[in-house]
Amino acid sequence: MINVAVNGYGTIGKRVADAVAAQPDMKVIGVSKTSVSAEAYVARERGYPLYIADISKKAAFEKAGLEVAGDVEAMIQKADIVVDATPGGVGEKNRPLYERYNKKAIFQGGEKHEVAGFSFNAHANYRDAIGKQFARVVSCNTTGLVRVIHAMDQAFGVEKVRAVMVRRGADPDDVKRGPIDAIVLNPPTIPSHHGPDVQTVLPQIDIVTLAMIVPVTFMHMHAVQMDLKRETTREEVLKLFENHSRIGLVRKVTGIKSNAQLREYTQDLGRPRTDLWENGVFEESVSVMGREFYCFQAIHQEADVIPENVDCIRAMMGTVTDPEESIRMTDRALGLVAIG
Ligand code: NAD
């Protein structure tokens, strides 16, 4: 059993904890919170020992009926590996703590590549993570881009990529953020940071990305164009995606043409928290013109990095050395059968 601690039980942390708990070879030995919140009660319901960043707040937690197992340092000492899902920039500050106790740690996409020195995606570079002390699971947008670019590169060779990301403004519970009625160029400069981030996993790829944020809370939408090294057909590309465990096809017959309808679909499918763990590539948008490829894909920002964190744990622990085997184990335990 791999003993996993989740430092930061928020949007990503709570999903990682449930995904880890579902695995046959992993156990959640603790999760951490900074203050009393609804999520802390969920952790109690799930039976995850609750640790707190600031032990002086122990009385406040106990007054709220939440048992505190100890502080974050105590949790880290009990773990074989820590998934750090604290807000962007906090992970960097936590790194010395993991070093002090000689623990492995996985950071999230809100941290810079340099914090771990290695950026991870299960299909692209699982084997390179084996035995590493630190890794970073790239952000939701980058995970979505890497999956589709890597699959296309393996099959046809990718000459260059140009992609536009229409990004959700905030997560559903993030009541303080916007925009409310605007399309914000984010960033206004071109390229956006997403292209260089893809290159932390796929350094050979020529990629330029543009991004803006819009007033939605569920999913990013990517418009992706690639120049391929060899000509292919739409049918070949669809077959490639059908056979990819983390690329799903939003079929024309479903009539789904938006993030909203896709959300309804994942909800109706009974996915936990309506999570779409795979890329949602719109079948109708898949177009091939000679060596040019185009598609739209929906990326559920809260969900696509979750199976990647689970695979990253196995790779870093070195317990499973075959990426496909880990991906299969993760997906089976989650009940991830790609849509389409
Ligand atoms: P979040 O704010 O929802 O959750 C962070 C949690 O960490 C909160 O529960 C907070 O209480 C806790 N926390 C804060 N400081 C802490 C500390 N010092 N010690 C322990 N816990 C602490 O954030 P999130 O959206 O889950 O993001 C976490 C990371 O995942 C970031 O790097 C982010 O960029 C990345 N990420 C987020 C998304 C997304 O869409 N939300 C997608 C992919 C990657």
Coordinates of N, CA and C and ligand atoms in Angstrom, one line a residue, residues 6-15 31-37 39-40 51-54 72 75 84-91 93-94 97-98 107-112 136-143 168 170-174 177 217 220 300-306 309, ligand 1:
V6 N -2.7 14.2 1.3 CA -3.1 15.3 0.4 C -3.0 16.6 1.1
N7 N -2.0 17.4 0.8 CA -1.8 18.7 1.5 C -2.6 19.8 0.7
G8 N -3.7 20.3 1.3 CA -4.6 21.2 0.6 C -5.8 20.5 0.0
Y9 N -6.9 20.5 0.8 CA -8.1 19.7 0.5 C -9.1 20.7 -0.1
G10 N -8.8 21.2 -1.3 CA -9.7 22.1 -2.0 C -10.3 21.5 -3.3
T11 N -10.4 22.2 -4.3 CA -11.0 21.8 -5.6 C -10.3 20.5 -6.1
I12 N -9.0 20.6 -6.2 CA -8.2 19.5 -6.7 C -7.9 18.5 -5.6
G13 N -7.5 18.9 -4.5 CA -7.2 18.0 -3.4 C -8.3 17.0 -3.0
K14 N -9.5 17.5 -3.0 CA -10.6 16.6 -2.6 C -10.9 15.5 -3.6
R15 N -10.7 15.9 -4.9 CA -10.8 15.0 -6.0 C -9.7 13.9 -6.0
V31 N -5.6 14.4 5.1 CA -5.8 15.5 4.2 C -5.7 16.7 5.1
S32 N -5.3 17.9 4.5 CA -5.1 19.1 5.3 C -6.0 20.3 4.9
K33 N -6.4 21.0 5.9 CA -7.2 22.3 5.6 C -6.6 23.4 6.5
T34 N -6.8 24.6 6.0 CA -6.3 25.8 6.8 C -7.4 26.3 7.7
S35 N -8.7 26.2 7.3 CA -9.7 26.7 8.2 C -11.0 25.8 8.1
V36 N -11.9 26.0 9.1 CA -13.1 25.2 9.1 C -13.9 25.6 7.9
S37 N -14.4 24.6 7.1 CA -15.2 24.8 5.9 C -16.0 23.6 5.6
E39 N -15.8 21.7 3.2 CA -14.9 20.6 2.7 C -14.3 19.8 3.9
A40 N -14.1 20.5 5.0 CA -13.6 19.8 6.2 C -14.6 18.7 6.6
Y51 N -5.8 17.0 9.1 CA -4.6 17.7 9.6 C -4.8 19.2 9.3
I52 N -4.2 20.0 10.1 CA -4.4 21.5 9.9 C -3.0 22.2 9.7
A53 N -3.0 23.2 8.9 CA -1.7 23.9 8.6 C -1.3 24.7 9.8
D54 N -2.2 25.3 10.5 CA -1.9 26.1 11.7 C -2.5 25.5 12.9
V72 N 0.3 19.7 9.8 CA 0.7 19.2 8.5 C 2.0 18.5 8.5
M75 N 1.4 15.0 9.5 CA 0.9 14.2 8.3 C 2.0 13.8 7.3
D84 N 0.6 17.8 -3.2 CA 0.5 19.1 -2.7 C -0.5 19.8 -3.6
A85 N -1.7 20.1 -3.1 CA -2.8 20.7 -3.9 C -3.2 22.0 -3.2
T86 N -2.2 22.7 -2.7 CA -2.4 24.0 -2.1 C -2.5 25.0 -3.2
P87 N -3.0 26.3 -3.0 CA -3.1 27.2 -4.1 C -1.7 27.5 -4.7
G88 N -1.7 28.0 -6.0 CA -0.5 28.2 -6.7 C 0.5 29.1 -5.9
G89 N 1.7 28.7 -5.8 CA 2.7 29.5 -5.1 C 3.0 29.0 -3.7
V90 N 2.0 28.3 -3.1 CA 2.1 27.8 -1.7 C 3.0 26.5 -1.8
G91 N 2.8 25.8 -2.8 CA 3.6 24.5 -3.0 C 5.1 24.8 -2.9
K93 N 6.6 27.1 -1.4 CA 7.0 27.3 0.0 C 7.0 26.0 0.8
N94 N 6.2 25.1 0.4 CA 6.1 23.8 1.1 C 7.3 22.9 0.8
L97 N 9.8 21.7 3.4 CA 9.2 20.7 4.4 C 9.3 19.3 3.9
Y98 N 9.1 19.1 2.6 CA 9.2 17.7 2.0 C 10.6 17.3 2.0
F107 N 3.6 18.4 -7.1 CA 3.0 19.7 -7.2 C 2.0 19.8 -8.3
Q108 N 1.2 20.9 -8.3 CA 0.2 21.1 -9.3 C 0.6 22.2 -10.3
G109 N -0.3 22.4 -11.3 CA 0.1 23.3 -12.4 C 0.2 24.8 -12.0
G110 N -0.3 25.1 -10.8 CA -0.2 26.5 -10.4 C 1.3 26.8 -9.9
E111 N 2.1 25.8 -9.8 CA 3.5 26.0 -9.5 C 4.3 26.1 -10.8
K112 N 5.5 26.8 -10.7 CA 6.3 26.9 -11.8 C 7.0 25.5 -12.0
R136 N 5.7 17.7 -11.1 CA 4.6 18.6 -11.2 C 3.6 18.1 -12.2
V137 N 2.4 17.9 -11.8 CA 1.3 17.5 -12.8 C 0.9 18.8 -13.4
V138 N 1.1 18.9 -14.7 CA 0.8 20.2 -15.4 C -0.6 20.6 -15.3
S139 N -0.9 21.9 -15.6 CA -2.3 22.4 -15.3 C -3.4 21.7 -16.2
C140 N -4.6 22.1 -15.9 CA -5.7 21.5 -16.7 C -5.6 21.7 -18.2
N141 N -5.3 23.0 -18.5 CA -5.2 23.3 -20.0 C -4.1 22.6 -20.6
T142 N -2.9 22.6 -19.9 CA -1.7 22.0 -20.4 C -1.9 20.4 -20.6
T143 N -2.6 19.8 -19.6 CA -2.9 18.4 -19.6 C -3.7 18.1 -20.9
R168 N -12.5 29.2 -18.6 CA -13.5 29.5 -17.6 C -13.0 30.6 -16.7
A170 N -13.9 31.2 -13.4 CA -13.6 30.8 -12.0 C -14.2 29.4 -11.9
D171 N -13.8 28.7 -10.8 CA -14.5 27.4 -10.5 C -15.9 27.7 -9.9
P172 N -16.8 26.6 -10.0 CA -18.2 26.9 -9.6 C -18.3 27.5 -8.2
D173 N -17.5 27.1 -7.2 CA -17.7 27.6 -5.9 C -17.0 28.9 -5.6
D174 N -16.3 29.5 -6.6 CA -15.4 30.6 -6.4 C -16.2 31.9 -6.5
R177 N -14.8 35.7 -7.6 CA -14.1 36.0 -8.9 C -15.0 36.3 -10.0
T217 N -18.1 28.9 -15.4 CA -17.4 28.2 -14.4 C -17.1 26.7 -14.7
H220 N -13.0 24.7 -19.9 CA -12.3 25.6 -20.9 C -12.7 25.0 -22.3
H300 N -12.4 19.9 -18.7 CA -13.0 20.2 -17.4 C -11.8 20.5 -16.4
Q301 N -11.7 21.7 -16.1 CA -10.6 22.2 -15.3 C -10.4 21.5 -14.0
E302 N -11.5 21.1 -13.4 CA -11.4 20.5 -12.0 C -11.0 19.0 -12.1
A303 N -11.1 18.4 -13.3 CA -11.1 17.0 -13.3 C -10.0 16.3 -14.1
D304 N -9.5 17.0 -15.2 CA -8.6 16.2 -16.1 C -7.2 15.9 -15.4
V305 N -6.8 16.7 -14.5 CA -5.5 16.4 -13.8 C -5.6 15.3 -12.8
I306 N -6.8 14.8 -12.4 CA -6.9 13.9 -11.3 C -6.3 12.5 -11.6
N309 N -2.5 12.7 -11.5 CA -1.9 12.7 -10.2 C -1.8 11.3 -9.7
Ligands
NAD1 P1 -8.3 25.6 -3.9 O1 -8.1 27.0 -3.4 O2 -9.6 25.1 -4.3 O3 -7.8 24.6 -2.8 C1 -6.6 24.8 -2.1 C2 -6.7 24.2 -0.7 O4 -5.4 24.4 0.0 C3 -7.7 25.0 0.2 O5 -8.5 24.0 0.8 C4 -6.9 25.7 1.2 O6 -7.6 25.7 2.5 C5 -5.7 24.8 1.3 N1 -4.5 25.5 1.8 C6 -4.1 26.8 1.5 N2 -2.9 27.1 2.1 C7 -2.5 25.9 2.7 C8 -1.3 25.5 3.4 N3 -0.3 26.4 3.6 N4 -1.3 24.2 3.9 C9 -2.3 23.4 3.6 N5 -3.4 23.7 2.9 C10 -3.5 24.9 2.5 O7 -7.2 25.5 -5.1 P2 -7.3 24.5 -6.3 O8 -8.1 25.1 -7.4 O9 -7.6 23.1 -5.8 O10 -5.8 24.6 -6.8 C11 -4.7 23.8 -6.2 C12 -3.6 23.7 -7.2 O11 -4.1 23.0 -8.4 C13 -3.1 25.0 -7.8 O12 -1.7 24.9 -8.1 C14 -3.9 25.2 -9.1 O13 -3.2 26.0 -10.0 C15 -3.9 23.7 -9.6 N6 -5.0 23.4 -10.5 C16 -6.2 24.0 -10.3 C17 -7.2 23.7 -11.2 C18 -8.6 24.2 -11.1 O14 -9.3 24.4 -12.1 N7 -9.1 24.5 -9.9 C19 -7.0 22.8 -12.3 C20 -5.7 22.3 -12.4 C21 -4.7 22.6 -11.5

